[in-house]
JSON list of C-alpha atoms in Angstrom, two decimals:
[
{"chain": "K", "resi": 745, "resn": "ASP", "atom": "CA", "xyz": [95.31, 73.33, 109.12]},
{"chain": "K", "resi": 746, "resn": "GLN", "atom": "CA", "xyz": [92.17, 75.36, 109.70]},
{"chain": "K", "resi": 747, "resn": "GLN", "atom": "CA", "xyz": [93.19, 79.00, 109.35]},
{"chain": "K", "resi": 748, "resn": "VAL", "atom": "CA", "xyz": [89.69, 80.28, 110.04]},
{"chain": "K", "resi": 749, "resn": "LYS", "atom": "CA", "xyz": [87.84, 78.65, 112.90]},
{"chain": "K", "resi": 750, "resn": "GLN", "atom": "CA", "xyz": [84.25, 78.81, 114.02]},
{"chain": "K", "resi": 751, "resn": "ASN", "atom": "CA", "xyz": [84.26, 76.74, 117.17]},
{"chain": "K", "resi": 752, "resn": "SER", "atom": "CA", "xyz": [80.52, 76.81, 117.77]},
{"chain": "K", "resi": 753, "resn": "PRO", "atom": "CA", "xyz": [78.73, 74.56, 115.29]},
{"chain": "K", "resi": 754, "resn": "SER", "atom": "CA", "xyz": [75.35, 75.82, 116.43]},
{"chain": "K", "resi": 755, "resn": "LEU", "atom": "CA", "xyz": [73.67, 78.59, 118.40]},
{"chain": "K", "resi": 756, "resn": "SER", "atom": "CA", "xyz": [70.07, 79.04, 119.56]},
{"chain": "K", "resi": 757, "resn": "VAL", "atom": "CA", "xyz": [68.69, 82.45, 120.46]},
{"chain": "K", "resi": 758, "resn": "GLN", "atom": "CA", "xyz": [65.28, 83.80, 121.34]},
{"chain": "K", "resi": 759, "resn": "GLU", "atom": "CA", "xyz": [63.63, 86.19, 118.93]},
{"chain": "K", "resi": 760, "resn": "GLY", "atom": "CA", "xyz": [64.43, 89.78, 119.83]},
{"chain": "K", "resi": 761, "resn": "ARG", "atom": "CA", "xyz": [67.63, 88.91, 121.66]},
{"chain": "K", "resi": 762, "resn": "ILE", "atom": "CA", "xyz": [71.18, 89.42, 120.50]},
{"chain": "K", "resi": 763, "resn": "SER", "atom": "CA", "xyz": [72.97, 86.72, 118.51]},
{"chain": "K", "resi": 764, "resn": "ILE", "atom": "CA", "xyz": [76.75, 86.67, 118.75]},
{"chain": "K", "resi": 765, "resn": "LEU", "atom": "CA", "xyz": [78.69, 84.50, 116.33]},
{"chain": "K", "resi": 766, "resn": "ASN", "atom": "CA", "xyz": [82.41, 84.14, 116.82]},
{"chain": "K", "resi": 767, "resn": "CYS", "atom": "CA", "xyz": [85.33, 83.49, 114.52]},
{"chain": "K", "resi": 768, "resn": "ASP", "atom": "CA", "xyz": [89.05, 83.10, 115.13]},
{"chain": "K", "resi": 769, "resn": "TYR", "atom": "CA", "xyz": [91.86, 83.12, 112.63]},
{"chain": "K", "resi": 770, "resn": "THR", "atom": "CA", "xyz": [95.49, 82.13, 112.76]},
{"chain": "K", "resi": 771, "resn": "ASN", "atom": "CA", "xyz": [97.01, 83.70, 109.64]},
{"chain": "K", "resi": 772, "resn": "SER", "atom": "CA", "xyz": [98.35, 87.14, 110.55]},
{"chain": "K", "resi": 773, "resn": "MET", "atom": "CA", "xyz": [98.40, 88.05, 106.85]},
{"chain": "K", "resi": 774, "resn": "PHE", "atom": "CA", "xyz": [94.59, 88.16, 106.74]},
{"chain": "K", "resi": 775, "resn": "ASP", "atom": "CA", "xyz": [93.45, 91.74, 106.50]},
{"chain": "K", "resi": 776, "resn": "TYR", "atom": "CA", "xyz": [89.91, 91.57, 105.18]},
{"chain": "K", "resi": 777, "resn": "PHE", "atom": "CA", "xyz": [87.07, 89.66, 106.79]},
{"chain": "K", "resi": 778, "resn": "LEU", "atom": "CA", "xyz": [83.57, 88.82, 105.70]},
{"chain": "K", "resi": 779, "resn": "TRP", "atom": "CA", "xyz": [80.45, 87.10, 106.93]},
{"chain": "K", "resi": 780, "resn": "TYR", "atom": "CA", "xyz": [78.20, 85.09, 104.68]},
{"chain": "K", "resi": 781, "resn": "LYS", "atom": "CA", "xyz": [74.76, 83.72, 105.39]},
{"chain": "K", "resi": 782, "resn": "LYS", "atom": "CA", "xyz": [73.51, 80.49, 103.87]},
{"chain": "K", "resi": 783, "resn": "TYR", "atom": "CA", "xyz": [70.02, 79.05, 103.71]},
{"chain": "K", "resi": 784, "resn": "PRO", "atom": "CA", "xyz": [69.48, 75.37, 102.84]},
{"chain": "K", "resi": 785, "resn": "ALA", "atom": "CA", "xyz": [69.69, 74.55, 99.13]},
{"chain": "K", "resi": 786, "resn": "GLU", "atom": "CA", "xyz": [70.97, 78.04, 98.34]},
{"chain": "K", "resi": 787, "resn": "GLY", "atom": "CA", "xyz": [74.38, 79.55, 97.82]},
{"chain": "K", "resi": 788, "resn": "PRO", "atom": "CA", "xyz": [75.97, 81.71, 100.52]},
{"chain": "K", "resi": 789, "resn": "THR", "atom": "CA", "xyz": [75.08, 85.39, 100.38]},
{"chain": "K", "resi": 790, "resn": "PHE", "atom": "CA", "xyz": [77.39, 88.19, 101.42]},
{"chain": "K", "resi": 791, "resn": "LEU", "atom": "CA", "xyz": [76.32, 89.86, 104.65]},
{"chain": "K", "resi": 792, "resn": "ILE", "atom": "CA", "xyz": [78.94, 92.26, 105.93]},
{"chain": "K", "resi": 793, "resn": "SER", "atom": "CA", "xyz": [82.68, 92.83, 105.80]},
{"chain": "K", "resi": 794, "resn": "ILE", "atom": "CA", "xyz": [85.44, 94.63, 107.66]},
{"chain": "K", "resi": 795, "resn": "SER", "atom": "CA", "xyz": [89.00, 95.53, 106.79]},
{"chain": "K", "resi": 796, "resn": "SER", "atom": "CA", "xyz": [91.85, 95.39, 109.24]},
{"chain": "K", "resi": 797, "resn": "ILE", "atom": "CA", "xyz": [92.07, 99.17, 109.45]},
{"chain": "K", "resi": 798, "resn": "LYS", "atom": "CA", "xyz": [88.77, 99.20, 111.32]},
{"chain": "K", "resi": 799, "resn": "ASP", "atom": "CA", "xyz": [87.58, 97.52, 114.48]},
{"chain": "K", "resi": 800, "resn": "LYS", "atom": "CA", "xyz": [83.86, 97.82, 113.86]},
{"chain": "K", "resi": 801, "resn": "ASN", "atom": "CA", "xyz": [81.49, 97.93, 110.93]},
{"chain": "K", "resi": 802, "resn": "GLU", "atom": "CA", "xyz": [77.75, 98.26, 111.20]},
{"chain": "K", "resi": 803, "resn": "ASP", "atom": "CA", "xyz": [74.95, 97.65, 108.73]},
{"chain": "K", "resi": 804, "resn": "GLY", "atom": "CA", "xyz": [71.46, 97.81, 110.14]},
{"chain": "K", "resi": 805, "resn": "ARG", "atom": "CA", "xyz": [70.95, 94.99, 112.60]},
{"chain": "K", "resi": 806, "resn": "PHE", "atom": "CA", "xyz": [74.37, 93.50, 111.81]},
{"chain": "K", "resi": 807, "resn": "THR", "atom": "CA", "xyz": [77.64, 94.61, 113.35]},
{"chain": "K", "resi": 808, "resn": "VAL", "atom": "CA", "xyz": [81.02, 93.00, 112.92]},
{"chain": "K", "resi": 809, "resn": "PHE", "atom": "CA", "xyz": [83.78, 93.57, 115.45]},
{"chain": "K", "resi": 810, "resn": "LEU", "atom": "CA", "xyz": [87.44, 92.87, 114.79]},
{"chain": "K", "resi": 811, "resn": "ASN", "atom": "CA", "xyz": [90.08, 92.37, 117.47]},
{"chain": "K", "resi": 812, "resn": "LYS", "atom": "CA", "xyz": [93.35, 92.07, 115.57]},
{"chain": "K", "resi": 813, "resn": "SER", "atom": "CA", "xyz": [95.52, 91.44, 118.59]},
{"chain": "K", "resi": 814, "resn": "ALA", "atom": "CA", "xyz": [93.37, 88.46, 119.53]},
{"chain": "K", "resi": 815, "resn": "LYS", "atom": "CA", "xyz": [92.83, 87.43, 115.90]},
{"chain": "K", "resi": 816, "resn": "HIS", "atom": "CA", "xyz": [89.15, 87.32, 116.62]},
{"chain": "K", "resi": 817, "resn": "LEU", "atom": "CA", "xyz": [86.04, 88.68, 115.01]},
{"chain": "K", "resi": 818, "resn": "SER", "atom": "CA", "xyz": [82.41, 88.48, 115.90]},
{"chain": "K", "resi": 819, "resn": "LEU", "atom": "CA", "xyz": [79.08, 89.12, 114.25]},
{"chain": "K", "resi": 820, "resn": "HIS", "atom": "CA", "xyz": [76.33, 90.65, 116.34]},
{"chain": "K", "resi": 821, "resn": "ILE", "atom": "CA", "xyz": [72.72, 90.50, 115.20]},
{"chain": "K", "resi": 822, "resn": "VAL", "atom": "CA", "xyz": [70.35, 92.73, 117.13]},
{"chain": "K", "resi": 823, "resn": "PRO", "atom": "CA", "xyz": [67.49, 92.09, 117.38]},
{"chain": "K", "resi": 824, "resn": "SER", "atom": "CA", "xyz": [67.48, 88.52, 116.13]},
{"chain": "K", "resi": 825, "resn": "GLN", "atom": "CA", "xyz": [64.58, 87.52, 113.90]},
{"chain": "K", "resi": 826, "resn": "PRO", "atom": "CA", "xyz": [63.32, 84.08, 112.84]},
{"chain": "K", "resi": 827, "resn": "GLY", "atom": "CA", "xyz": [64.41, 84.84, 109.27]},
{"chain": "K", "resi": 828, "resn": "ASP", "atom": "CA", "xyz": [67.98, 85.06, 110.53]},
{"chain": "K", "resi": 829, "resn": "SER", "atom": "CA", "xyz": [67.97, 81.30, 111.09]},
{"chain": "K", "resi": 830, "resn": "ALA", "atom": "CA", "xyz": [70.68, 80.06, 108.74]},
{"chain": "K", "resi": 831, "resn": "VAL", "atom": "CA", "xyz": [74.29, 78.92, 108.64]},
{"chain": "K", "resi": 832, "resn": "TYR", "atom": "CA", "xyz": [76.78, 81.75, 108.99]},
{"chain": "K", "resi": 833, "resn": "PHE", "atom": "CA", "xyz": [80.26, 81.48, 107.53]},
{"chain": "K", "resi": 834, "resn": "CYS", "atom": "CA", "xyz": [83.17, 83.63, 108.50]},
{"chain": "K", "resi": 835, "resn": "ALA", "atom": "CA", "xyz": [85.74, 84.24, 105.74]},
{"chain": "K", "resi": 836, "resn": "ALA", "atom": "CA", "xyz": [89.10, 85.96, 105.48]},
{"chain": "K", "resi": 837, "resn": "SER", "atom": "CA", "xyz": [91.54, 87.09, 102.83]},
{"chain": "K", "resi": 838, "resn": "ASP", "atom": "CA", "xyz": [94.87, 88.86, 102.52]},
{"chain": "K", "resi": 839, "resn": "LEU", "atom": "CA", "xyz": [93.49, 91.28, 99.97]},
{"chain": "K", "resi": 840, "resn": "LEU", "atom": "CA", "xyz": [95.14, 94.44, 101.21]},
{"chain": "K", "resi": 841, "resn": "ASN", "atom": "CA", "xyz": [98.51, 92.80, 101.63]},
{"chain": "K", "resi": 842, "resn": "THR", "atom": "CA", "xyz": [98.77, 91.10, 98.26]},
{"chain": "K", "resi": 843, "resn": "GLY", "atom": "CA", "xyz": [96.49, 93.19, 96.07]},
{"chain": "K", "resi": 844, "resn": "THR", "atom": "CA", "xyz": [95.76, 90.08, 94.08]},
{"chain": "K", "resi": 845, "resn": "ALA", "atom": "CA", "xyz": [92.71, 87.89, 93.61]},
{"chain": "K", "resi": 846, "resn": "SER", "atom": "CA", "xyz": [90.99, 87.79, 96.95]},
{"chain": "K", "resi": 847, "resn": "LYS", "atom": "CA", "xyz": [90.86, 84.09, 97.60]},
{"chain": "K", "resi": 848, "resn": "LEU", "atom": "CA", "xyz": [88.64, 83.65, 100.58]},
{"chain": "K", "resi": 849, "resn": "THR", "atom": "CA", "xyz": [89.37, 81.16, 103.33]},
{"chain": "K", "resi": 850, "resn": "PHE", "atom": "CA", "xyz": [86.17, 80.10, 105.03]},
{"chain": "K", "resi": 851, "resn": "GLY", "atom": "CA", "xyz": [85.38, 78.77, 108.46]},
{"chain": "K", "resi": 852, "resn": "THR", "atom": "CA", "xyz": [83.24, 75.69, 109.00]},
{"chain": "K", "resi": 853, "resn": "GLY", "atom": "CA", "xyz": [80.09, 77.64, 109.76]},
{"chain": "K", "resi": 854, "resn": "THR", "atom": "CA", "xyz": [77.74, 78.18, 112.69]},
{"chain": "K", "resi": 855, "resn": "ARG", "atom": "CA", "xyz": [74.10, 77.22, 112.43]},
{"chain": "K", "resi": 856, "resn": "LEU", "atom": "CA", "xyz": [71.95, 79.91, 114.05]},
{"chain": "K", "resi": 857, "resn": "GLN", "atom": "CA", "xyz": [68.43, 79.11, 115.10]},
{"chain": "K", "resi": 858, "resn": "VAL", "atom": "CA", "xyz": [66.24, 81.98, 116.22]},
{"chain": "K", "resi": 859, "resn": "MET", "atom": "CA", "xyz": [63.33, 80.70, 118.22]},
{"chain": "K", "resi": 860, "resn": "LEU", "atom": "CA", "xyz": [59.90, 82.32, 118.53]},
{"chain": "A", "resi": 1188, "resn": "ASP", "atom": "CA", "xyz": [68.02, 86.31, 83.69]},
{"chain": "A", "resi": 1189, "resn": "ALA", "atom": "CA", "xyz": [70.84, 88.21, 85.30]},
{"chain": "A", "resi": 1190, "resn": "GLY", "atom": "CA", "xyz": [72.92, 86.37, 87.84]},
{"chain": "A", "resi": 1191, "resn": "ILE", "atom": "CA", "xyz": [75.07, 83.35, 88.28]},
{"chain": "A", "resi": 1192, "resn": "THR", "atom": "CA", "xyz": [73.68, 79.96, 87.40]},
{"chain": "A", "resi": 1193, "resn": "GLN", "atom": "CA", "xyz": [75.01, 76.49, 87.99]},
{"chain": "A", "resi": 1194, "resn": "SER", "atom": "CA", "xyz": [73.98, 73.32, 86.26]},
{"chain": "A", "resi": 1195, "resn": "PRO", "atom": "CA", "xyz": [73.00, 70.69, 86.95]},
{"chain": "A", "resi": 1196, "resn": "ARG", "atom": "CA", "xyz": [71.54, 71.22, 90.43]},
{"chain": "A", "resi": 1197, "resn": "TYR", "atom": "CA", "xyz": [71.89, 67.53, 91.23]},
{"chain": "A", "resi": 1198, "resn": "LYS", "atom": "CA", "xyz": [74.10, 64.89, 89.68]},
{"chain": "A", "resi": 1199, "resn": "ILE", "atom": "CA", "xyz": [74.78, 61.25, 90.44]},
{"chain": "A", "resi": 1200, "resn": "THR", "atom": "CA", "xyz": [77.71, 59.66, 88.69]},
{"chain": "A", "resi": 1201, "resn": "GLU", "atom": "CA", "xyz": [79.76, 56.52, 88.95]},
{"chain": "A", "resi": 1202, "resn": "THR", "atom": "CA", "xyz": [83.32, 56.22, 90.13]},
{"chain": "A", "resi": 1203, "resn": "GLY", "atom": "CA", "xyz": [85.76, 56.76, 87.28]},
{"chain": "A", "resi": 1204, "resn": "ARG", "atom": "CA", "xyz": [83.39, 58.75, 85.10]},
{"chain": "A", "resi": 1205, "resn": "GLN", "atom": "CA", "xyz": [84.21, 62.22, 83.86]},
{"chain": "A", "resi": 1206, "resn": "VAL", "atom": "CA", "xyz": [81.70, 64.86, 84.87]},
{"chain": "A", "resi": 1207, "resn": "THR", "atom": "CA", "xyz": [81.51, 68.57, 84.16]},
{"chain": "A", "resi": 1208, "resn": "LEU", "atom": "CA", "xyz": [79.77, 71.12, 86.32]},
{"chain": "A", "resi": 1209, "resn": "MET", "atom": "CA", "xyz": [78.75, 74.29, 84.58]},
{"chain": "A", "resi": 1210, "resn": "CYS", "atom": "CA", "xyz": [78.83, 77.86, 85.83]},
{"chain": "A", "resi": 1211, "resn": "HIS", "atom": "CA", "xyz": [77.59, 80.88, 83.93]},
{"chain": "A", "resi": 1212, "resn": "GLN", "atom": "CA", "xyz": [77.44, 84.52, 85.04]},
{"chain": "A", "resi": 1213, "resn": "THR", "atom": "CA", "xyz": [75.80, 87.40, 83.21]},
{"chain": "A", "resi": 1214, "resn": "TRP", "atom": "CA", "xyz": [77.66, 90.34, 84.77]},
{"chain": "A", "resi": 1215, "resn": "SER", "atom": "CA", "xyz": [81.00, 89.91, 82.99]},
{"chain": "A", "resi": 1216, "resn": "HIS", "atom": "CA", "xyz": [82.71, 89.73, 86.37]},
{"chain": "A", "resi": 1217, "resn": "SER", "atom": "CA", "xyz": [86.44, 89.23, 86.04]},
{"chain": "A", "resi": 1218, "resn": "TYR", "atom": "CA", "xyz": [86.87, 86.88, 88.96]},
{"chain": "A", "resi": 1219, "resn": "MET", "atom": "CA", "xyz": [85.29, 83.45, 89.22]},
{"chain": "A", "resi": 1220, "resn": "PHE", "atom": "CA", "xyz": [85.76, 80.73, 91.80]},
{"chain": "A", "resi": 1221, "resn": "TRP", "atom": "CA", "xyz": [84.87, 77.13, 92.52]},
{"chain": "A", "resi": 1222, "resn": "TYR", "atom": "CA", "xyz": [84.36, 75.99, 96.10]},
{"chain": "A", "resi": 1223, "resn": "ARG", "atom": "CA", "xyz": [83.25, 72.71, 97.59]},
{"chain": "A", "resi": 1224, "resn": "GLN", "atom": "CA", "xyz": [81.31, 72.45, 100.82]},
{"chain": "A", "resi": 1225, "resn": "ASP", "atom": "CA", "xyz": [81.77, 69.47, 103.08]},
{"chain": "A", "resi": 1226, "resn": "LEU", "atom": "CA", "xyz": [80.64, 68.84, 106.62]},
{"chain": "A", "resi": 1227, "resn": "GLY", "atom": "CA", "xyz": [83.37, 69.82, 109.04]},
{"chain": "A", "resi": 1228, "resn": "HIS", "atom": "CA", "xyz": [85.38, 71.66, 106.40]},
{"chain": "A", "resi": 1229, "resn": "GLY", "atom": "CA", "xyz": [83.25, 74.62, 105.47]},
{"chain": "A", "resi": 1230, "resn": "LEU", "atom": "CA", "xyz": [83.91, 75.95, 101.98]},
{"chain": "A", "resi": 1231, "resn": "ARG", "atom": "CA", "xyz": [87.22, 75.11, 100.38]},
{"chain": "A", "resi": 1232, "resn": "LEU", "atom": "CA", "xyz": [88.58, 76.74, 97.24]},
{"chain": "A", "resi": 1233, "resn": "ILE", "atom": "CA", "xyz": [89.23, 74.37, 94.34]},
{"chain": "A", "resi": 1234, "resn": "TYR", "atom": "CA", "xyz": [90.21, 76.74, 91.50]},
{"chain": "A", "resi": 1235, "resn": "TYR", "atom": "CA", "xyz": [89.82, 80.37, 90.66]},
{"chain": "A", "resi": 1236, "resn": "SER", "atom": "CA", "xyz": [90.18, 82.61, 87.65]},
{"chain": "A", "resi": 1237, "resn": "ALA", "atom": "CA", "xyz": [91.10, 86.28, 87.42]},
{"chain": "A", "resi": 1238, "resn": "ALA", "atom": "CA", "xyz": [90.08, 86.63, 83.76]},
{"chain": "A", "resi": 1239, "resn": "ALA", "atom": "CA", "xyz": [89.50, 84.63, 80.61]},
{"chain": "A", "resi": 1240, "resn": "ASP", "atom": "CA", "xyz": [92.36, 82.17, 80.05]},
{"chain": "A", "resi": 1241, "resn": "ILE", "atom": "CA", "xyz": [93.83, 82.88, 83.50]},
{"chain": "A", "resi": 1242, "resn": "THR", "atom": "CA", "xyz": [93.24, 80.19, 86.11]},
{"chain": "A", "resi": 1243, "resn": "ASP", "atom": "CA", "xyz": [95.03, 79.08, 89.25]},
{"chain": "A", "resi": 1244, "resn": "LYS", "atom": "CA", "xyz": [94.80, 76.37, 91.87]},
{"chain": "A", "resi": 1245, "resn": "GLY", "atom": "CA", "xyz": [93.16, 76.81, 95.21]},
{"chain": "A", "resi": 1246, "resn": "GLU", "atom": "CA", "xyz": [93.38, 74.72, 98.34]},
{"chain": "A", "resi": 1247, "resn": "VAL", "atom": "CA", "xyz": [92.04, 71.40, 97.00]},
{"chain": "A", "resi": 1248, "resn": "PRO", "atom": "CA", "xyz": [92.65, 71.22, 93.22]},
{"chain": "A", "resi": 1249, "resn": "ASP", "atom": "CA", "xyz": [93.63, 67.56, 92.83]},
{"chain": "A", "resi": 1250, "resn": "GLY", "atom": "CA", "xyz": [91.32, 65.62, 90.52]},
{"chain": "A", "resi": 1251, "resn": "TYR", "atom": "CA", "xyz": [89.75, 68.74, 89.03]},
{"chain": "A", "resi": 1252, "resn": "VAL", "atom": "CA", "xyz": [90.31, 70.68, 85.84]},
{"chain": "A", "resi": 1253, "resn": "VAL", "atom": "CA", "xyz": [88.96, 74.10, 84.90]},
{"chain": "A", "resi": 1254, "resn": "SER", "atom": "CA", "xyz": [88.91, 76.26, 81.82]},
{"chain": "A", "resi": 1255, "resn": "ARG", "atom": "CA", "xyz": [87.81, 79.78, 81.07]},
{"chain": "A", "resi": 1256, "resn": "SER", "atom": "CA", "xyz": [87.69, 80.47, 77.38]},
{"chain": "A", "resi": 1257, "resn": "LYS", "atom": "CA", "xyz": [84.92, 83.05, 77.85]},
{"chain": "A", "resi": 1258, "resn": "THR", "atom": "CA", "xyz": [84.55, 85.53, 80.68]},
{"chain": "A", "resi": 1259, "resn": "GLU", "atom": "CA", "xyz": [81.04, 84.36, 81.51]},
{"chain": "A", "resi": 1260, "resn": "ASN", "atom": "CA", "xyz": [81.69, 80.63, 81.76]},
{"chain": "A", "resi": 1261, "resn": "PHE", "atom": "CA", "xyz": [83.83, 78.68, 84.21]},
{"chain": "A", "resi": 1262, "resn": "PRO", "atom": "CA", "xyz": [83.23, 74.92, 83.95]},
{"chain": "A", "resi": 1263, "resn": "LEU", "atom": "CA", "xyz": [84.68, 72.50, 86.48]},
{"chain": "A", "resi": 1264, "resn": "THR", "atom": "CA", "xyz": [85.55, 68.99, 85.30]},
{"chain": "A", "resi": 1265, "resn": "LEU", "atom": "CA", "xyz": [86.18, 65.97, 87.43]},
{"chain": "A", "resi": 1266, "resn": "GLU", "atom": "CA", "xyz": [88.41, 63.89, 85.20]},
{"chain": "A", "resi": 1267, "resn": "SER", "atom": "CA", "xyz": [87.79, 60.56, 86.94]},
{"chain": "A", "resi": 1268, "resn": "ALA", "atom": "CA", "xyz": [85.27, 60.94, 89.73]},
{"chain": "A", "resi": 1269, "resn": "THR", "atom": "CA", "xyz": [86.00, 59.40, 93.12]},
{"chain": "A", "resi": 1270, "resn": "ARG", "atom": "CA", "xyz": [83.71, 58.95, 96.13]},
{"chain": "A", "resi": 1271, "resn": "SER", "atom": "CA", "xyz": [85.70, 61.57, 98.03]},
{"chain": "A", "resi": 1272, "resn": "GLN", "atom": "CA", "xyz": [84.49, 64.10, 95.48]},
{"chain": "A", "resi": 1273, "resn": "THR", "atom": "CA", "xyz": [80.92, 63.68, 96.67]},
{"chain": "A", "resi": 1274, "resn": "SER", "atom": "CA", "xyz": [80.12, 67.19, 97.81]},
{"chain": "A", "resi": 1275, "resn": "VAL", "atom": "CA", "xyz": [78.17, 70.35, 97.15]},
{"chain": "A", "resi": 1276, "resn": "TYR", "atom": "CA", "xyz": [79.95, 72.57, 94.66]},
{"chain": "A", "resi": 1277, "resn": "PHE", "atom": "CA", "xyz": [79.53, 76.31, 94.55]},
{"chain": "A", "resi": 1278, "resn": "CYS", "atom": "CA", "xyz": [80.60, 78.65, 91.83]},
{"chain": "A", "resi": 1279, "resn": "ALA", "atom": "CA", "xyz": [81.07, 82.34, 92.63]},
{"chain": "A", "resi": 1280, "resn": "SER", "atom": "CA", "xyz": [81.97, 85.53, 90.83]},
{"chain": "A", "resi": 1281, "resn": "SER", "atom": "CA", "xyz": [83.25, 88.92, 91.85]},
{"chain": "A", "resi": 1282, "resn": "GLU", "atom": "CA", "xyz": [83.58, 92.16, 89.95]},
{"chain": "A", "resi": 1283, "resn": "PHE", "atom": "CA", "xyz": [86.31, 93.70, 92.04]},
{"chain": "A", "resi": 1284, "resn": "ASN", "atom": "CA", "xyz": [89.35, 92.30, 93.66]},
{"chain": "A", "resi": 1285, "resn": "ARG", "atom": "CA", "xyz": [87.67, 91.87, 96.99]},
{"chain": "A", "resi": 1286, "resn": "GLY", "atom": "CA", "xyz": [85.63, 89.30, 98.71]},
{"chain": "A", "resi": 1287, "resn": "GLY", "atom": "CA", "xyz": [82.05, 90.35, 98.04]},
{"chain": "A", "resi": 1288, "resn": "TYR", "atom": "CA", "xyz": [81.39, 87.23, 96.02]},
{"chain": "A", "resi": 1289, "resn": "THR", "atom": "CA", "xyz": [78.06, 86.29, 94.51]},
{"chain": "A", "resi": 1290, "resn": "PHE", "atom": "CA", "xyz": [77.51, 82.56, 94.73]},
{"chain": "A", "resi": 1291, "resn": "GLY", "atom": "CA", "xyz": [75.44, 80.27, 92.57]},
{"chain": "A", "resi": 1292, "resn": "SER", "atom": "CA", "xyz": [72.87, 77.94, 94.10]},
{"chain": "A", "resi": 1293, "resn": "GLY", "atom": "CA", "xyz": [75.22, 74.99, 94.04]},
{"chain": "A", "resi": 1294, "resn": "THR", "atom": "CA", "xyz": [75.46, 71.55, 92.47]},
{"chain": "A", "resi": 1295, "resn": "ARG", "atom": "CA", "xyz": [75.04, 68.54, 94.72]},
{"chain": "A", "resi": 1296, "resn": "LEU", "atom": "CA", "xyz": [77.25, 65.81, 93.28]},
{"chain": "A", "resi": 1297, "resn": "THR", "atom": "CA", "xyz": [77.11, 62.21, 94.45]},
{"chain": "A", "resi": 1298, "resn": "VAL", "atom": "CA", "xyz": [79.72, 59.73, 93.26]},
{"chain": "A", "resi": 1299, "resn": "VAL", "atom": "CA", "xyz": [78.67, 56.11, 93.73]}
]
């Protein structure tokens, strides 16, 4: 039962263009969402997050959009750079609802390749 | 060095052996977590801890044991390793009760 789904295993984008990574979730209790970036042989690193009280959060070239009614979030990277080539994981928790340890549920990841 | 470190980075063990993966963080973060990464499954939570001597099961705890006698250490033990436990294991810590985890570099475990 995959509660967080990333249906695109891979994505290729030209340098300078926009990368859009998508994530869907099924658990309506999730109220806090995060994106992590992972390079080979390294641990995931936190990229950006959004709580359910917002529909958009921006940090430099990275913007996350949340559509609660559709249970969908997306990560936009503009402009895409070769160094952005990595695996991106979407994650979700019910932090605000439970107030307890924020166990994250992760998606399966999308491998982004930014081409020169 | 400040941070979160996992050891060993690579481990090969035989079926039925006990193996312990180590995790050490220098920030005194309250929360610590163990995840495993497998193709097609993403990252799945094995165990987590909210503080020293407080641990709880995650999504896939069977076959694993954890302890947390000190805030900075959170070892994961496979009591009797099976081939299905071949995976990459990540330890993470978090200061606050939110999801901005800091992950270690991982331990690649192969059970033969």
